[in-house]
Amino acid sequence: MPKASDVKKGTAIEFNNRVLVVKDIVRSVPQGRAGGSLYRMRLYDVVTGAKVDETFKDSDMLTLADLTRREAMLSYIDGDEYVFMDNEDYTPYNLNKEAIAEEIQFVNEETQGVHVIVIDGAPVGLDLPSSVELVVEETDPSIKGASASARSKPARLTTGLTISVPEHISTGDRIRINTVEHKFMGRAEK
């Protein structure tokens, strides 16, 4: 049983007889409190998809839910359902667009290292690699002679995500993106 301070995004916990996946954590240190930090967590109920906001003290002990992570690839999109195929046994996992709205911005049919989080046999979310490679679909023309440390400009990627890139990046470039910070990391290896 980890303390609340040890829990990371993407972790599944059991709380109030529900299995919840941690989507976001905000740490705060209240003034004048003799004690530790507070962790305000945005959680999603894996069964209903409902958002739940809870606050825990750093010393609160949380129960981890029984989950497995299966490496998978995006196979196809059917309306609001994204279908991922297990890389080992080809099991299809259907995930609703709403449940994975943030993560799907980093995923296309070529993305490697994506894991589907499965609880009690049901897919409930995605676990992304720390970085992914995507192609720039649209950005302002690159400026000749612009250095890598020059100003940045917005670029829309093939998944619809918009991030800031250096001025020397142009439409069609394949780039690496940090999935945690939503930041440009560099050009991808060819």
mmCIF file of C-alpha atoms in Angstrom:
data_model
loop_
_atom_site.group_PDB
_atom_site.id
_atom_site.type_symbol
_atom_site.label_atom_id
_atom_site.label_comp_id
_atom_site.label_asym_id
_atom_site.label_seq_id
_atom_site.Cartn_x
_atom_site.Cartn_y
_atom_site.Cartn_z
ATOM 1 C CA MET A 1 0.000 0.000 0.000
ATOM 2 C CA PRO A 2 1.663 3.220 -1.119
ATOM 3 C CA LYS A 3 1.311 6.571 0.590
ATOM 4 C CA ALA A 4 -0.607 9.275 -1.292
ATOM 5 C CA SER A 5 2.725 11.055 -1.859
ATOM 6 C CA ASP A 6 4.043 8.031 -3.807
ATOM 7 C CA VAL A 7 1.090 7.712 -6.194
ATOM 8 C CA LYS A 8 1.704 8.789 -9.824
ATOM 9 C CA LYS A 9 -0.589 9.697 -12.737
ATOM 10 C CA GLY A 10 -2.057 6.607 -14.392
ATOM 11 C CA THR A 11 -2.119 4.613 -11.151
ATOM 12 C CA ALA A 12 -5.321 2.723 -10.341
ATOM 13 C CA ILE A 13 -6.488 2.755 -6.733
ATOM 14 C CA GLU A 14 -9.415 1.273 -4.822
ATOM 15 C CA PHE A 15 -11.265 3.945 -2.851
ATOM 16 C CA ASN A 16 -14.822 3.931 -1.441
ATOM 17 C CA ASN A 17 -15.475 0.525 -3.078
ATOM 18 C CA ARG A 18 -14.639 1.929 -6.534
ATOM 19 C CA VAL A 19 -11.662 1.461 -8.813
ATOM 20 C CA LEU A 20 -10.333 4.877 -9.792
ATOM 21 C CA VAL A 21 -7.535 5.867 -12.171
ATOM 22 C CA VAL A 22 -5.448 8.914 -11.223
ATOM 23 C CA LYS A 23 -5.531 11.427 -14.101
ATOM 24 C CA ASP A 24 -4.014 14.473 -12.422
ATOM 25 C CA ILE A 25 -2.322 15.360 -9.127
ATOM 26 C CA VAL A 26 -1.893 18.823 -7.617
ATOM 27 C CA ARG A 27 0.349 19.033 -4.547
ATOM 28 C CA SER A 28 -0.196 21.858 -2.088
ATOM 29 C CA VAL A 29 1.449 22.819 1.197
ATOM 30 C CA PRO A 30 -1.078 24.668 3.351
ATOM 31 C CA GLN A 31 0.356 27.507 5.455
ATOM 32 C CA GLY A 32 0.298 27.136 9.210
ATOM 33 C CA ARG A 33 -0.256 23.394 9.178
ATOM 34 C CA ALA A 34 1.983 21.208 11.225
ATOM 35 C CA GLY A 35 2.060 18.309 8.869
ATOM 36 C CA GLY A 36 2.694 17.405 5.334
ATOM 37 C CA SER A 37 1.446 18.247 1.931
ATOM 38 C CA LEU A 38 -2.014 17.702 0.539
ATOM 39 C CA TYR A 39 -2.525 15.884 -2.747
ATOM 40 C CA ARG A 40 -5.631 16.881 -4.674
ATOM 41 C CA MET A 41 -6.277 14.159 -7.233
ATOM 42 C CA ARG A 42 -8.572 14.120 -10.223
ATOM 43 C CA LEU A 43 -9.714 10.521 -10.563
ATOM 44 C CA TYR A 44 -11.874 8.673 -13.074
ATOM 45 C CA ASP A 45 -14.151 5.806 -12.110
ATOM 46 C CA VAL A 46 -13.167 2.924 -14.405
ATOM 47 C CA VAL A 47 -16.691 1.519 -14.485
ATOM 48 C CA THR A 48 -18.793 4.645 -15.025
ATOM 49 C CA GLY A 49 -16.146 7.045 -16.362
ATOM 50 C CA ALA A 50 -17.296 9.641 -13.803
ATOM 51 C CA LYS A 51 -14.823 12.267 -12.635
ATOM 52 C CA VAL A 52 -14.030 12.235 -8.925
ATOM 53 C CA ASP A 53 -11.955 14.833 -7.051
ATOM 54 C CA GLU A 54 -10.403 13.706 -3.760
ATOM 55 C CA THR A 55 -7.811 15.241 -1.448
ATOM 56 C CA PHE A 56 -5.390 13.061 0.508
ATOM 57 C CA LYS A 57 -2.761 13.847 3.131
ATOM 58 C CA ASP A 58 0.743 12.772 2.103
ATOM 59 C CA SER A 59 0.688 10.063 4.793
ATOM 60 C CA ASP A 60 -2.687 8.543 3.751
ATOM 61 C CA MET A 61 -2.271 4.928 2.699
ATOM 62 C CA LEU A 62 -3.999 4.048 -0.576
ATOM 63 C CA THR A 63 -4.878 0.609 -1.910
ATOM 64 C CA LEU A 64 -3.675 -0.181 -5.410
ATOM 65 C CA ALA A 65 -6.228 -1.789 -7.710
ATOM 66 C CA ASP A 66 -5.473 -5.079 -9.434
ATOM 67 C CA LEU A 67 -4.626 -4.081 -12.970
ATOM 68 C CA THR A 68 -2.535 -5.248 -15.880
ATOM 69 C CA ARG A 69 -0.878 -3.282 -18.638
ATOM 70 C CA ARG A 70 -0.989 -4.835 -22.108
ATOM 71 C CA GLU A 71 1.179 -3.484 -24.911
ATOM 72 C CA ALA A 72 -1.073 -2.589 -27.826
ATOM 73 C CA MET A 73 -1.306 -0.608 -31.061
ATOM 74 C CA LEU A 74 -4.141 1.604 -32.292
ATOM 75 C CA SER A 75 -5.940 -0.535 -34.847
ATOM 76 C CA TYR A 76 -8.855 1.625 -36.022
ATOM 77 C CA ILE A 77 -11.447 4.199 -34.948
ATOM 78 C CA ASP A 78 -15.149 3.333 -34.956
ATOM 79 C CA GLY A 79 -17.160 6.475 -34.189
ATOM 80 C CA ASP A 80 -16.287 7.425 -30.601
ATOM 81 C CA GLU A 81 -14.590 4.071 -29.965
ATOM 82 C CA TYR A 82 -10.842 3.635 -30.393
ATOM 83 C CA VAL A 83 -9.913 -0.001 -30.936
ATOM 84 C CA PHE A 84 -6.447 -1.111 -29.802
ATOM 85 C CA MET A 85 -5.017 -4.530 -30.691
ATOM 86 C CA ASP A 86 -2.931 -6.445 -28.129
ATOM 87 C CA ASN A 87 0.603 -6.937 -29.517
ATOM 88 C CA GLU A 88 0.860 -10.512 -28.167
ATOM 89 C CA ASP A 89 -2.505 -12.245 -28.485
ATOM 90 C CA TYR A 90 -4.343 -9.762 -30.765
ATOM 91 C CA THR A 91 -7.162 -9.167 -28.260
ATOM 92 C CA PRO A 92 -9.108 -6.043 -29.293
ATOM 93 C CA TYR A 93 -9.588 -3.391 -26.593
ATOM 94 C CA ASN A 94 -12.330 -0.794 -27.167
ATOM 95 C CA LEU A 95 -11.855 2.530 -25.400
ATOM 96 C CA ASN A 96 -14.291 5.432 -25.546
ATOM 97 C CA LYS A 97 -12.864 8.708 -26.864
ATOM 98 C CA GLU A 98 -13.896 10.558 -23.662
ATOM 99 C CA ALA A 99 -11.984 8.158 -21.401
ATOM 100 C CA ILE A 100 -8.720 8.677 -23.299
ATOM 101 C CA ALA A 101 -9.210 12.230 -24.644
ATOM 102 C CA GLU A 102 -5.868 13.515 -23.353
ATOM 103 C CA GLU A 103 -3.783 10.452 -24.237
ATOM 104 C CA ILE A 104 -5.183 9.947 -27.761
ATOM 105 C CA GLN A 105 -3.579 13.235 -28.857
ATOM 106 C CA PHE A 106 -0.232 11.408 -28.778
ATOM 107 C CA VAL A 107 -1.290 8.181 -30.488
ATOM 108 C CA ASN A 108 -1.635 7.108 -34.113
ATOM 109 C CA GLU A 109 -1.441 3.720 -35.867
ATOM 110 C CA GLU A 110 2.387 3.800 -35.784
ATOM 111 C CA THR A 111 2.901 4.729 -32.110
ATOM 112 C CA GLN A 112 5.048 2.178 -30.269
ATOM 113 C CA GLY A 113 5.098 1.523 -26.510
ATOM 114 C CA VAL A 114 1.432 2.246 -25.761
ATOM 115 C CA HIS A 115 -0.097 0.099 -23.016
ATOM 116 C CA VAL A 116 -3.807 -0.477 -22.459
ATOM 117 C CA ILE A 117 -4.672 -0.543 -18.747
ATOM 118 C CA VAL A 118 -6.945 -3.531 -18.059
ATOM 119 C CA ILE A 119 -8.864 -3.995 -14.796
ATOM 120 C CA ASP A 120 -10.902 -7.168 -14.274
ATOM 121 C CA GLY A 121 -10.641 -7.932 -18.007
ATOM 122 C CA ALA A 122 -12.022 -4.540 -19.089
ATOM 123 C CA PRO A 123 -9.877 -1.873 -20.793
ATOM 124 C CA VAL A 124 -10.049 1.386 -18.815
ATOM 125 C CA GLY A 125 -7.296 3.651 -20.121
ATOM 126 C CA LEU A 126 -3.959 4.160 -21.828
ATOM 127 C CA ASP A 127 -0.446 4.343 -20.433
ATOM 128 C CA LEU A 128 1.796 6.285 -22.806
ATOM 129 C CA PRO A 129 5.529 5.997 -23.304
ATOM 130 C CA SER A 130 7.530 9.007 -22.036
ATOM 131 C CA SER A 131 7.962 10.231 -25.615
ATOM 132 C CA VAL A 132 6.346 9.601 -28.990
ATOM 133 C CA GLU A 133 7.171 10.461 -32.594
ATOM 134 C CA LEU A 134 4.595 12.325 -34.670
ATOM 135 C CA VAL A 135 4.589 14.223 -37.961
ATOM 136 C CA VAL A 136 4.003 17.985 -38.179
ATOM 137 C CA GLU A 137 0.853 18.444 -40.267
ATOM 138 C CA GLU A 138 0.787 22.230 -40.358
ATOM 139 C CA THR A 139 3.078 25.033 -39.182
ATOM 140 C CA ASP A 140 4.374 28.337 -40.460
ATOM 141 C CA PRO A 141 7.162 27.998 -43.042
ATOM 142 C CA SER A 142 10.578 27.296 -41.549
ATOM 143 C CA ILE A 143 13.012 30.171 -41.435
ATOM 144 C CA LYS A 144 16.349 29.493 -43.106
ATOM 145 C CA GLY A 145 19.241 29.865 -40.722
ATOM 146 C CA ALA A 146 17.028 29.764 -37.617
ATOM 147 C CA SER A 147 18.953 28.141 -34.804
ATOM 148 C CA ALA A 148 17.543 25.353 -32.673
ATOM 149 C CA SER A 149 17.394 27.696 -29.685
ATOM 150 C CA ALA A 150 15.537 30.491 -31.504
ATOM 151 C CA ARG A 151 11.947 31.536 -30.926
ATOM 152 C CA SER A 152 9.165 28.995 -31.207
ATOM 153 C CA LYS A 153 5.978 28.776 -33.254
ATOM 154 C CA PRO A 154 2.840 26.617 -32.987
ATOM 155 C CA ALA A 155 2.683 23.369 -34.953
ATOM 156 C CA ARG A 156 -0.342 21.094 -35.429
ATOM 157 C CA LEU A 157 0.518 17.405 -35.501
ATOM 158 C CA THR A 158 -1.264 14.664 -37.447
ATOM 159 C CA THR A 159 -3.196 13.666 -34.298
ATOM 160 C CA GLY A 160 -4.626 17.177 -33.888
ATOM 161 C CA LEU A 161 -2.362 18.134 -30.962
ATOM 162 C CA THR A 162 -0.784 21.609 -31.176
ATOM 163 C CA ILE A 163 2.581 22.244 -29.507
ATOM 164 C CA SER A 164 5.342 24.848 -29.729
ATOM 165 C CA VAL A 165 8.300 23.953 -31.936
ATOM 166 C CA PRO A 166 11.481 25.838 -32.888
ATOM 167 C CA GLU A 167 11.313 27.981 -36.023
ATOM 168 C CA HIS A 168 13.531 25.593 -38.040
ATOM 169 C CA ILE A 169 10.858 22.834 -37.957
ATOM 170 C CA SER A 170 8.661 22.642 -41.056
ATOM 171 C CA THR A 171 5.507 20.867 -42.213
ATOM 172 C CA GLY A 172 6.178 17.157 -42.808
ATOM 173 C CA ASP A 173 8.986 16.888 -40.223
ATOM 174 C CA ARG A 174 8.852 13.905 -37.874
ATOM 175 C CA ILE A 175 9.475 15.071 -34.296
ATOM 176 C CA ARG A 176 9.715 13.607 -30.775
ATOM 177 C CA ILE A 177 7.311 14.920 -28.107
ATOM 178 C CA ASN A 178 7.451 14.482 -24.329
ATOM 179 C CA THR A 179 4.009 13.055 -23.425
ATOM 180 C CA VAL A 180 4.106 14.245 -19.808
ATOM 181 C CA GLU A 181 5.035 17.886 -20.428
ATOM 182 C CA HIS A 182 3.569 18.180 -23.982
ATOM 183 C CA LYS A 183 6.905 19.584 -25.161
ATOM 184 C CA PHE A 184 9.026 19.327 -28.305
ATOM 185 C CA MET A 185 12.147 17.192 -27.707
ATOM 186 C CA GLY A 186 13.790 17.221 -31.128
ATOM 187 C CA ARG A 187 13.631 15.808 -34.615
ATOM 188 C CA ALA A 188 13.015 12.066 -34.787
ATOM 189 C CA GLU A 189 15.688 9.725 -36.154
ATOM 190 C CA LYS A 190 14.989 8.891 -39.778
#
